Tab-separated table of C-alpha atoms and ligand atoms in Angstrom:
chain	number	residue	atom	x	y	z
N	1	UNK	CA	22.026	74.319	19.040
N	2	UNK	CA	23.208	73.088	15.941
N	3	UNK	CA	26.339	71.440	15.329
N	4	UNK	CA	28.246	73.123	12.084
N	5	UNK	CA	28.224	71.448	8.793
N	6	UNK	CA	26.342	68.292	8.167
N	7	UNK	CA	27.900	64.703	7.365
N	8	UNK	CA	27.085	63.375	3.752
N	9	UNK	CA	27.325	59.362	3.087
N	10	UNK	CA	26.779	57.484	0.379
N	11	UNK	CA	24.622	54.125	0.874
N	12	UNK	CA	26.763	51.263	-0.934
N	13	UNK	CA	25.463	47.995	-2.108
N	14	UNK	CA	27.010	46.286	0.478
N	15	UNK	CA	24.398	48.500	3.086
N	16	UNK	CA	21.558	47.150	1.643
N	17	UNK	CA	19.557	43.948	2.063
N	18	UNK	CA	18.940	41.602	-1.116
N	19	UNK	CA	16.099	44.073	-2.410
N	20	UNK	CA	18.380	47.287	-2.574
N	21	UNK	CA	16.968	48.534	0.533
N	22	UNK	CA	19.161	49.869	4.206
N	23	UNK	CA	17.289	47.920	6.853
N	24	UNK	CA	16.468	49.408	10.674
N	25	UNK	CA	19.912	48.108	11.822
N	26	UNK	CA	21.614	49.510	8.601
N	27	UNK	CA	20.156	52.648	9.355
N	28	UNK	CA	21.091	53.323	12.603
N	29	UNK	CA	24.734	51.896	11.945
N	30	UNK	CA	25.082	54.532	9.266
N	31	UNK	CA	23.602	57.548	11.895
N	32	UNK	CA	25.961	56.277	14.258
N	33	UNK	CA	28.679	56.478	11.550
N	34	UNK	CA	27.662	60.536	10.992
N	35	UNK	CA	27.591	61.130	14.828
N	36	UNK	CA	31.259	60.076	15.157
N	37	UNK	CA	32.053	61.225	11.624
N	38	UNK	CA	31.336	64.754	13.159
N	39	UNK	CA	32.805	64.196	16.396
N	40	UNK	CA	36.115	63.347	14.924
N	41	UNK	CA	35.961	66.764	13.161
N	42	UNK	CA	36.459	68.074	16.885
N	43	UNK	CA	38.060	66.373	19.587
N	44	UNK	CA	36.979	63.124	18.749
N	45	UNK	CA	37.018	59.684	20.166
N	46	UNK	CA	40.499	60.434	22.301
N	47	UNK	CA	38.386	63.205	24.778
N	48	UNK	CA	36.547	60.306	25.973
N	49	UNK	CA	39.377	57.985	26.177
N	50	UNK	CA	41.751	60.587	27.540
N	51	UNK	CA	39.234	61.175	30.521
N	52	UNK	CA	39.458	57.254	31.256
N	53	UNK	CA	35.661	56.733	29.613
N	54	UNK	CA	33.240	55.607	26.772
N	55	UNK	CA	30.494	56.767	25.527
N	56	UNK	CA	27.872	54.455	25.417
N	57	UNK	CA	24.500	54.683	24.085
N	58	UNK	CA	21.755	53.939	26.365
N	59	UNK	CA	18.562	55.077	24.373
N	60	UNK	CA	17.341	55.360	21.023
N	61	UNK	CA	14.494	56.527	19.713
N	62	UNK	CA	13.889	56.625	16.034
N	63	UNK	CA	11.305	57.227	13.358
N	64	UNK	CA	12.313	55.849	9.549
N	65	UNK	CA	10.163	57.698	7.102
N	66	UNK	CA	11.436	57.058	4.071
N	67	UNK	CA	13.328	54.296	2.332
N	68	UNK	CA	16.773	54.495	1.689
N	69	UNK	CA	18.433	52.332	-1.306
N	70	UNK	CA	21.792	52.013	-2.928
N	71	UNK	CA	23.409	54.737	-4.512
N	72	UNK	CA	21.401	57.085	-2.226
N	73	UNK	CA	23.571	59.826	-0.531
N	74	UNK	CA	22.086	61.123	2.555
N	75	UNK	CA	22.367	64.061	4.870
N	76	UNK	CA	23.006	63.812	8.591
N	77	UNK	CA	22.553	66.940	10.876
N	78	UNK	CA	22.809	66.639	14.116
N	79	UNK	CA	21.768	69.336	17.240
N	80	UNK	CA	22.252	68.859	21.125
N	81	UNK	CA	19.221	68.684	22.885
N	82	UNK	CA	19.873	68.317	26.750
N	83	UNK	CA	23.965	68.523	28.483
N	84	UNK	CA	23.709	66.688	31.260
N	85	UNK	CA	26.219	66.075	33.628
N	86	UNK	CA	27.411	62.684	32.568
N	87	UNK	CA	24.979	62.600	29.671
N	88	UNK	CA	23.685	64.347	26.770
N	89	UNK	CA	20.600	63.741	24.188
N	90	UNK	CA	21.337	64.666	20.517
N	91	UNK	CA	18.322	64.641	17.896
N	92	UNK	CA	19.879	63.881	14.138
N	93	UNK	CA	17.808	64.209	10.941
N	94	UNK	CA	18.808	62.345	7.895
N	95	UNK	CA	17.634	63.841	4.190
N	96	UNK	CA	18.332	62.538	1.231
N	97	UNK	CA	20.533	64.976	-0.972
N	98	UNK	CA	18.254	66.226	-3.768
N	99	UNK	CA	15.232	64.826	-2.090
N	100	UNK	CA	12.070	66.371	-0.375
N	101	UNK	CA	11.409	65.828	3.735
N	102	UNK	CA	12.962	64.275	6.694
N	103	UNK	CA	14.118	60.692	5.661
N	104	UNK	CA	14.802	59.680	9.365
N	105	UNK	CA	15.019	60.945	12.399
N	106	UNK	CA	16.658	59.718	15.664
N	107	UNK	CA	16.829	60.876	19.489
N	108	UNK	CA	19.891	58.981	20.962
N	109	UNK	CA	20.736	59.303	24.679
N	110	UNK	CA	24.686	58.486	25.041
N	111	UNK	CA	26.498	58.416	28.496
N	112	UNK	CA	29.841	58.635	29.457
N	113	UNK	CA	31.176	55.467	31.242
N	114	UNK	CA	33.958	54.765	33.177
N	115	UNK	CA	36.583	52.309	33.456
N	116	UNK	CA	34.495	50.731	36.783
N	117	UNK	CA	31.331	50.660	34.462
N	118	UNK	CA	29.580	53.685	35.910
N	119	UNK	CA	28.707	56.868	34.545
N	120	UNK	CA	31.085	59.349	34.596
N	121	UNK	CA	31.597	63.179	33.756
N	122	UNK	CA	31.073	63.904	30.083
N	123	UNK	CA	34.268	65.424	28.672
N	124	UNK	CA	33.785	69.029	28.622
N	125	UNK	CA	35.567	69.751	25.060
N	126	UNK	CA	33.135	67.774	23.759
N	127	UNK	CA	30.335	70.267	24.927
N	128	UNK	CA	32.292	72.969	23.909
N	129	UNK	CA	32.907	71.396	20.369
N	130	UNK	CA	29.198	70.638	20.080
N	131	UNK	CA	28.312	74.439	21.139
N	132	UNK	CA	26.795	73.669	24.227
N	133	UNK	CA	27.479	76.222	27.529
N	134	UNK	CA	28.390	73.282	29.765
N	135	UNK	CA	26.850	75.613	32.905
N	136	UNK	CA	24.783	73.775	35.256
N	137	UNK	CA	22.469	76.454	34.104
N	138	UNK	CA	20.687	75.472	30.886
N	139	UNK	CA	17.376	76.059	31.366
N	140	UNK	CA	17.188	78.926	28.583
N	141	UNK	CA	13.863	80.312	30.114
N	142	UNK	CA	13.677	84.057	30.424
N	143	UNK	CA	11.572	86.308	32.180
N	144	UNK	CA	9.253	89.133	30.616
N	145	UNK	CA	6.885	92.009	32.225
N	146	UNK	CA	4.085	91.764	30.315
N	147	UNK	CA	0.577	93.521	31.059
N	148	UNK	CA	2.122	93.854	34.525
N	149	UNK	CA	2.846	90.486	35.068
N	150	UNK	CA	5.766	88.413	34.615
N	151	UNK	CA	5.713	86.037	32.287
N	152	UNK	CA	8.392	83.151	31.919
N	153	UNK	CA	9.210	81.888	28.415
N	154	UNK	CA	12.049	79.572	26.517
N	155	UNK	CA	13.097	81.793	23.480
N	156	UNK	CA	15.608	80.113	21.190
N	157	UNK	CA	16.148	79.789	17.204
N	158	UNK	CA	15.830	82.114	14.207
N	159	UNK	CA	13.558	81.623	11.467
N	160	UNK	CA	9.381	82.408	11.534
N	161	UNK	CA	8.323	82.420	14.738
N	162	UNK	CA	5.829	79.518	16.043
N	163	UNK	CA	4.355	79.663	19.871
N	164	UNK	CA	3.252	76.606	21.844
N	165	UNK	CA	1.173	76.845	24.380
N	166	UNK	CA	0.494	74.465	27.151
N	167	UNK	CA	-2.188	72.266	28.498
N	168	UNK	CA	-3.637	71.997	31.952
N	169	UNK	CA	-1.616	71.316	34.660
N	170	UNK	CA	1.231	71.228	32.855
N	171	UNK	CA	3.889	74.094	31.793
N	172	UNK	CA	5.833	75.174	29.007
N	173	UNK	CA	8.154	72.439	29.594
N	174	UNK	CA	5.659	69.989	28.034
N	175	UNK	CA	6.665	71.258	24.079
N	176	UNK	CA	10.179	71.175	25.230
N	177	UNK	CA	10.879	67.616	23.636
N	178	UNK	CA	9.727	68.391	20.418
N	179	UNK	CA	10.549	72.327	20.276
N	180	UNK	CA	13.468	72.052	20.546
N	181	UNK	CA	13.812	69.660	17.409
N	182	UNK	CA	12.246	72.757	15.313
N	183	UNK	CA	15.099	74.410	14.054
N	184	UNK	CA	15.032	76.862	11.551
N	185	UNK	CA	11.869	78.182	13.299
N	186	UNK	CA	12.061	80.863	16.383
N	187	UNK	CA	10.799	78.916	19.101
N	188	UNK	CA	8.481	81.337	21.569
N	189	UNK	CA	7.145	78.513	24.338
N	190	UNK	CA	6.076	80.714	27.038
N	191	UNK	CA	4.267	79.450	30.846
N	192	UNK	CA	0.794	80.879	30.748
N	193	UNK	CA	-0.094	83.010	33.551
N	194	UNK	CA	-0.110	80.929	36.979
N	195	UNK	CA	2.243	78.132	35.625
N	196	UNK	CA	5.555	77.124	35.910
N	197	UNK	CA	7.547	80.337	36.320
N	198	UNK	CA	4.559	82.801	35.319
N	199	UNK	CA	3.281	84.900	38.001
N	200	UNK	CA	0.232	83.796	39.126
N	201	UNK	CA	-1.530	86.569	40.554
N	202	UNK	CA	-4.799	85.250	42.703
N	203	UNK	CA	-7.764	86.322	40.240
N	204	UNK	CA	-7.455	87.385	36.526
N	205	UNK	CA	-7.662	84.138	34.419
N	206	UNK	CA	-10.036	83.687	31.550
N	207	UNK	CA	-9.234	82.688	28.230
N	208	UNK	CA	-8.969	86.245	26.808
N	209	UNK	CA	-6.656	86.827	29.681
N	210	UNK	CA	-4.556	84.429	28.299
N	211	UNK	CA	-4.827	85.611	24.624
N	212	UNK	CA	-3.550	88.815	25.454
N	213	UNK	CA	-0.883	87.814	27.365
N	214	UNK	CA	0.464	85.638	24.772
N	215	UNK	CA	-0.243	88.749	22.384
N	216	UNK	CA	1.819	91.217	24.658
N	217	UNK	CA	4.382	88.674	24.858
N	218	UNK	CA	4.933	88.386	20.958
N	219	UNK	CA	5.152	92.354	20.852
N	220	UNK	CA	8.015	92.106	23.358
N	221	UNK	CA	9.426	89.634	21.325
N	222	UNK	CA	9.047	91.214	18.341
N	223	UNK	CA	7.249	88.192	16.804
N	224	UNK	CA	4.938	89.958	14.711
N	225	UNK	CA	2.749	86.949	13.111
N	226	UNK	CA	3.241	83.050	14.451
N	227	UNK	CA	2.275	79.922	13.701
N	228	UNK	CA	0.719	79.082	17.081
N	229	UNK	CA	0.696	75.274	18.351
N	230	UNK	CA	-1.965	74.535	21.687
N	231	UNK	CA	-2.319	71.276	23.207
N	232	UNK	CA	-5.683	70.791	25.168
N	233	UNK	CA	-6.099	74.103	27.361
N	234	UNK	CA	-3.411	75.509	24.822
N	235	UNK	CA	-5.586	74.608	22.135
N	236	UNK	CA	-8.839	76.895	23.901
N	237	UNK	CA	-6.383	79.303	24.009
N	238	UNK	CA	-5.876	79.437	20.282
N	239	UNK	CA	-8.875	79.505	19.967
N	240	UNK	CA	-9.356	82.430	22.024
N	241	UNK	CA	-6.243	83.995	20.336
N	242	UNK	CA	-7.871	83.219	16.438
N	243	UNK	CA	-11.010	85.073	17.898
N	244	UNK	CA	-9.346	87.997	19.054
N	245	UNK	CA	-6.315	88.533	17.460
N	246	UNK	CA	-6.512	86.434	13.979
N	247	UNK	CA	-4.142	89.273	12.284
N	248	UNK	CA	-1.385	87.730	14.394
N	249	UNK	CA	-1.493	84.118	13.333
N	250	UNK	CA	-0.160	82.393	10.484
N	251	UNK	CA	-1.640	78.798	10.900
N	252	UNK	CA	-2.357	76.670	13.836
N	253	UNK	CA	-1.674	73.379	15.338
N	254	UNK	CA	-4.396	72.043	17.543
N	255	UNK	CA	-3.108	69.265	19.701
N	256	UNK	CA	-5.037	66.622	21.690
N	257	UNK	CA	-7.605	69.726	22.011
N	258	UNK	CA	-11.645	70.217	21.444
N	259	UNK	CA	-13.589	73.035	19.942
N	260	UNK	CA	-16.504	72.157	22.608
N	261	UNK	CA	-17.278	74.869	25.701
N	262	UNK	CA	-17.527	72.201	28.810
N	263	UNK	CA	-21.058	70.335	29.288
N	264	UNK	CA	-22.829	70.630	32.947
N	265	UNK	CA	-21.177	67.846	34.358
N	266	UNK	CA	-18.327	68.884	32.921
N	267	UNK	CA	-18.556	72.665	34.893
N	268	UNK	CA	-19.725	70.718	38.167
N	269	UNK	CA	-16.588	69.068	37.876
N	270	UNK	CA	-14.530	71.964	37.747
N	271	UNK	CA	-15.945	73.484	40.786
N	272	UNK	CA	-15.455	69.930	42.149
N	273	UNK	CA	-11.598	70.239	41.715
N	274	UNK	CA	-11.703	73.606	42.305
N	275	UNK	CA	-13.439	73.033	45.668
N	276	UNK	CA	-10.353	70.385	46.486
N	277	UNK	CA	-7.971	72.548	45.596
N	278	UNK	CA	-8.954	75.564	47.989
N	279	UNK	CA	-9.169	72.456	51.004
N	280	UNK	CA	-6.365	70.335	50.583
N	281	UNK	CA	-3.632	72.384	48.252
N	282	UNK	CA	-2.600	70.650	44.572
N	283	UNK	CA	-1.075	67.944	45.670
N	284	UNK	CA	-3.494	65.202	45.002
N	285	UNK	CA	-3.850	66.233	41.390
N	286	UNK	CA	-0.901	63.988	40.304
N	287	UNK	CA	-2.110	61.094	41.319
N	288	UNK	CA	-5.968	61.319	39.836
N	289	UNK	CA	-4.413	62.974	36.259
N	290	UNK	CA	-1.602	61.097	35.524
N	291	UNK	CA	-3.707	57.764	34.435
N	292	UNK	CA	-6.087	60.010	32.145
N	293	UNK	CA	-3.273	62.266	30.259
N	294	UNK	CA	-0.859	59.581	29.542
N	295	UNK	CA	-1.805	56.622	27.888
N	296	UNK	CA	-1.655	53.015	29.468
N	297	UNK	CA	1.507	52.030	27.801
N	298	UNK	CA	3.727	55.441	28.221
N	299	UNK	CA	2.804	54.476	32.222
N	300	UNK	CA	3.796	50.909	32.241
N	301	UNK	CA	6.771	51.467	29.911
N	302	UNK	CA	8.283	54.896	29.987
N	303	UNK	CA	9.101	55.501	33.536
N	304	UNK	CA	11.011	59.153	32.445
N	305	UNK	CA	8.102	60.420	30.862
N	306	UNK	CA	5.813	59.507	34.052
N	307	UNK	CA	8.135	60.962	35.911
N	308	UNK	CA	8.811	64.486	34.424
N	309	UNK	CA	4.864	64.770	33.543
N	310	UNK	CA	4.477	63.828	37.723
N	311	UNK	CA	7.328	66.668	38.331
N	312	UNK	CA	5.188	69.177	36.248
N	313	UNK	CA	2.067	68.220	37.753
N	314	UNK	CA	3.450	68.484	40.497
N	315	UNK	CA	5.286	72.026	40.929
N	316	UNK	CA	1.565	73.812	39.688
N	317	UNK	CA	0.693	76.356	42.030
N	318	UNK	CA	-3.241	76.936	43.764
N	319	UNK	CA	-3.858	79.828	42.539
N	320	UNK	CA	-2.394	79.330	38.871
N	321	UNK	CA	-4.179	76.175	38.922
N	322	UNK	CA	-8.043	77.469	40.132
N	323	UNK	CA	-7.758	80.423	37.727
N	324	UNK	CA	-7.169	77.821	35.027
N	325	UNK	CA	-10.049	75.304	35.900
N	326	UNK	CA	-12.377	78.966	36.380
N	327	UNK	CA	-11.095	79.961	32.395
N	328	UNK	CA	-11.336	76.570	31.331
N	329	UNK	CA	-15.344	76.151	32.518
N	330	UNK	CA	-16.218	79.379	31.657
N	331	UNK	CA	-14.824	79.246	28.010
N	332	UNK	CA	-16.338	79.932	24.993
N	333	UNK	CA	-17.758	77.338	22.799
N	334	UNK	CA	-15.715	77.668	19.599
N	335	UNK	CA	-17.745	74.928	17.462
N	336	UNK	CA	-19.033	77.738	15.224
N	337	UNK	CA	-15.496	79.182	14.828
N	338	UNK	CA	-14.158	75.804	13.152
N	339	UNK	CA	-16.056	76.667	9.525
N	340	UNK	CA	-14.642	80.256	9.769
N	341	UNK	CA	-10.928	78.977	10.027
N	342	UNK	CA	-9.083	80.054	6.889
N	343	UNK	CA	-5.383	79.718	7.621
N	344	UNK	CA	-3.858	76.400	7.112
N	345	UNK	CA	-4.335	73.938	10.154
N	346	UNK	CA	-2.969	71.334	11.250
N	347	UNK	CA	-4.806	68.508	13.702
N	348	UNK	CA	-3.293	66.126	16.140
N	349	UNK	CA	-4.592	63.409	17.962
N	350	UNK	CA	-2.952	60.788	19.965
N	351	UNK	CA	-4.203	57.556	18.961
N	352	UNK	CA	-4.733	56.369	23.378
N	353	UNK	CA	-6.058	60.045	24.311
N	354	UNK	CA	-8.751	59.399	27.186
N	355	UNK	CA	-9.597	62.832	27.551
N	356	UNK	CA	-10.267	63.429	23.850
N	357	UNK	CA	-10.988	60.911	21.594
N	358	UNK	CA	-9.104	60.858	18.375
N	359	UNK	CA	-12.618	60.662	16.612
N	360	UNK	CA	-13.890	63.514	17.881
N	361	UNK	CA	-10.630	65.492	16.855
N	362	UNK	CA	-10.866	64.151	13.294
N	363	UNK	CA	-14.468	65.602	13.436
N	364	UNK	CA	-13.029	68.312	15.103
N	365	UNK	CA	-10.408	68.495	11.873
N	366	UNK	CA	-13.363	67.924	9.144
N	367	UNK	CA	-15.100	70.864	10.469
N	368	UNK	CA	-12.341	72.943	9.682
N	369	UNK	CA	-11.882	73.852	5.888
N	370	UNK	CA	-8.658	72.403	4.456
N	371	UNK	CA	-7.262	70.789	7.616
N	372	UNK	CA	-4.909	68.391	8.098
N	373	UNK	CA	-4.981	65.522	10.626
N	374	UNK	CA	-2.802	63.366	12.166
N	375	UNK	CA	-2.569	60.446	14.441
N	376	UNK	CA	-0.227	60.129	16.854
N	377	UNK	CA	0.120	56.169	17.239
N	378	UNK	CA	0.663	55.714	21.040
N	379	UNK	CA	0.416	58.876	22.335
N	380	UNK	CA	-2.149	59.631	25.047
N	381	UNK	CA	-3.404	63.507	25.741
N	382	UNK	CA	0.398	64.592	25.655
N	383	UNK	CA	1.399	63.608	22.342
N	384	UNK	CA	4.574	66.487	22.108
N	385	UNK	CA	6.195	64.549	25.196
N	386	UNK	CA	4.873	60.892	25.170
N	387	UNK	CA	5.967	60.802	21.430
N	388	UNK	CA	8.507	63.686	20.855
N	389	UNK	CA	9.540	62.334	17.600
N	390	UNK	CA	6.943	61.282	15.743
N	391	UNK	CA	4.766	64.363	16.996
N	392	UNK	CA	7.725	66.619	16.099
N	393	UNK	CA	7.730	65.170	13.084
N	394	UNK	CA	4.282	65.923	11.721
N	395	UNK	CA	4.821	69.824	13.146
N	396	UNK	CA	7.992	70.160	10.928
N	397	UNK	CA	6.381	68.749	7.934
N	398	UNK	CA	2.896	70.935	8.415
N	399	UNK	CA	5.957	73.756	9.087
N	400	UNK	CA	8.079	73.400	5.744
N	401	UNK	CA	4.561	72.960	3.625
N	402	UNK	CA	3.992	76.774	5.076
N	403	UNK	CA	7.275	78.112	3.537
L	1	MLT	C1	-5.607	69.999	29.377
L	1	MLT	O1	-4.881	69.039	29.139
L	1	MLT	O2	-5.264	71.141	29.116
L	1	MLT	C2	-6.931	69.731	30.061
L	1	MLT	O3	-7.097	68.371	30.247
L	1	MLT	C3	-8.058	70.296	29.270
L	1	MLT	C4	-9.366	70.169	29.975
L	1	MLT	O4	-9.423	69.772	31.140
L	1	MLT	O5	-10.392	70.495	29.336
């Protein structure tokens, strides 16, 4: 949800550092100066104050692109990501008026705290002013019958439709963090069959199964053509989708995925898991994925990403989950489909991905005519959520180039 009218500023002299350039702290000072800018167009400062708090800012996450210099006048939107109880995420963009691209982007967490020093209930005008429903119940996801199966998906935005699809054994939650960045673009993030809130009947999973669910889903929709975005699993799946329904794509973003079918071992090890599954239920799987899809340093430093990539791990139902290991070792090698690609592509690798190598996505990438690639610095297999940001970024770049 976006938040009205943007803030304009102009960069003064005084802003910039003895080359005529706004530093990182200059920066942020002048985003924080557009965030309160706006809020004082609403209730302002005083709804915090009135409700005996402050709100203080307790993470930021930010990505300068391009250099900012006196005389500049710059941009600021601003949209609310997550309405907590006592705290809310907002995602701002700066542009430069008159100029091309994103010029910097930044994910700020702010909490409200109270006169003891505690968090405390965020004041509710301020939701209201910022367009968020301040229900306990934002989790947008709706439900959809779809070849007689229902089929959970977050729908939000207007614009040309793009669909993410999920890796393995994840949900659609995993493109949340950078999805919902995308505005201007009508967001389709669906759970595949057997995740998250899907259905997950006991048989029926193969890749194609897949494909035409997603396909059914964009008729009900009413997305007719979409830019569709697959990490790992998601990215077989567009692959399966390109071979079967290439009339309904308009480009692609292949994330942390492989063209490859799986290699002997790799099957064997499939009906390995799949064999531990059926014994001892899911609940192992957390423990012996999490150290392969994140990389080293999201575990040892980003304790909310472990923990809402354990959480999703974690809530993955047996059946959902064998179905997906059956598709995912019986799927088609699409190696020779990489040359045939003609609609513009887009890459991504994270630069700590165990599972897949950056180098063999940028072979993956050179195979394909015309694509782009991209390097997530940091990121492990799960680039959209252990670098929202900078991975959202690169989408919403290879997005704009498309219009
Ligand atoms: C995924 O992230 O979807 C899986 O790791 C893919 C795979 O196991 O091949």
């Amino acid at each position: 949800m976006s938040t009205g009218a943007p803030v304009e500023l102009t960069v003064y002299p005084d802003d910039c550092d003895a080359f005529g350039h706004v530093n990182d702290a200059t920066y942020l000072r002048l985003f924080e100066r557009a965030r309160w800018e706006l809020l004082e167009r609403g209730p302002g400062m005083e709804a915090f104050h009135s409700h005996g708090s402050w709100p203080a800012v307790r993470k930021v996450e930010a990505e300068f692109v391009q250099q900012v210099g006196a005389g500049d006048r710059l941009r600021f939107e601003m949209e609310v990501e997550r309405w907590g109880e006592t705290s809310f995420t907002v995602c701002q963009r700066a542009r430069k008026v008159g100029g091309h691209g994103v010029a910097a982007e930044l994910q700020v967490v702010i909490v409200a705290i109270g006169r003891g020093g505690t968090p405390v209930l965020l004041p509710p005008e301020v939701g209201r002013f910022l367009g968020v429903r301040t229900s306990r119940h934002t989790d947008a996801s709706q439900q959809f019958t779809v070849r007689d199966l229902v089929v959970a998906a977050d729908v939000s935005g207007d614009g040309p439709p793009v669909l993410f699809v999920h890796g393995f054994p994840l949900d659609r939650t995993l493109w949340r963090p950078v999805a919902r960045t995308l505005t201007g673009w009508r967001r389709i993030v669906p759970d595949l069959r057997g995740f998250g809130l899907s259905e997950a009947p006991e048989t029926g999973y193969a890749m194609a199964e897949y494909a035409d669910d997603l396909v059914a889903l964009l008729d009900v929709v009413g997305a007719e053509q979409v830019v569709v975005c697959g990490l790992s699993m998601g990215g077989y799946v567009a692959f399966e989708l390109y071979r079967r329904h290439a009339d309904r794509i308009r480009a692609l973003v292949l994330a942390n995925t492989r063209a490859g079918a799986d290699s002997a071992d790799g099957r064997a090890g499939r009906d390995a898991m799949i064999a531990r599954i059926r014994r001892d239920g899911p609940a192992f799987l957390a423990d012996a994925m999490l150290p392969r899809l994140l990389a080293p340093t999201s575990l040892q430093t980003e304790p909310e990403v472990v923990r809402r990539v354990r959480a999703m791990v974690s809530a993955q139902r047996a059946d959902g989950l064998v179905g997906a290991l059956t598709a995912m070792r019986d799927r088609a090698d699409s190696t020779a489909l990489l040359p045939t690609i003609t609609i513009p592509t887009l890459v991504i690798a994270g630069s700590d991905d165990q599972l897949i190598p950056a180098t063999e996505a940028r072979a993956m990438a050179e195979a394909i005519p015309n694509a782009h690639f991209a390097t997530i610095p940091g990121a492990g297999h799960l680039a959209p959520i252990e670098q929202a940001v900078n991975t959202a970024r690169v989408i919403r770049e290879f997005l704009e180039a498309l219009l």
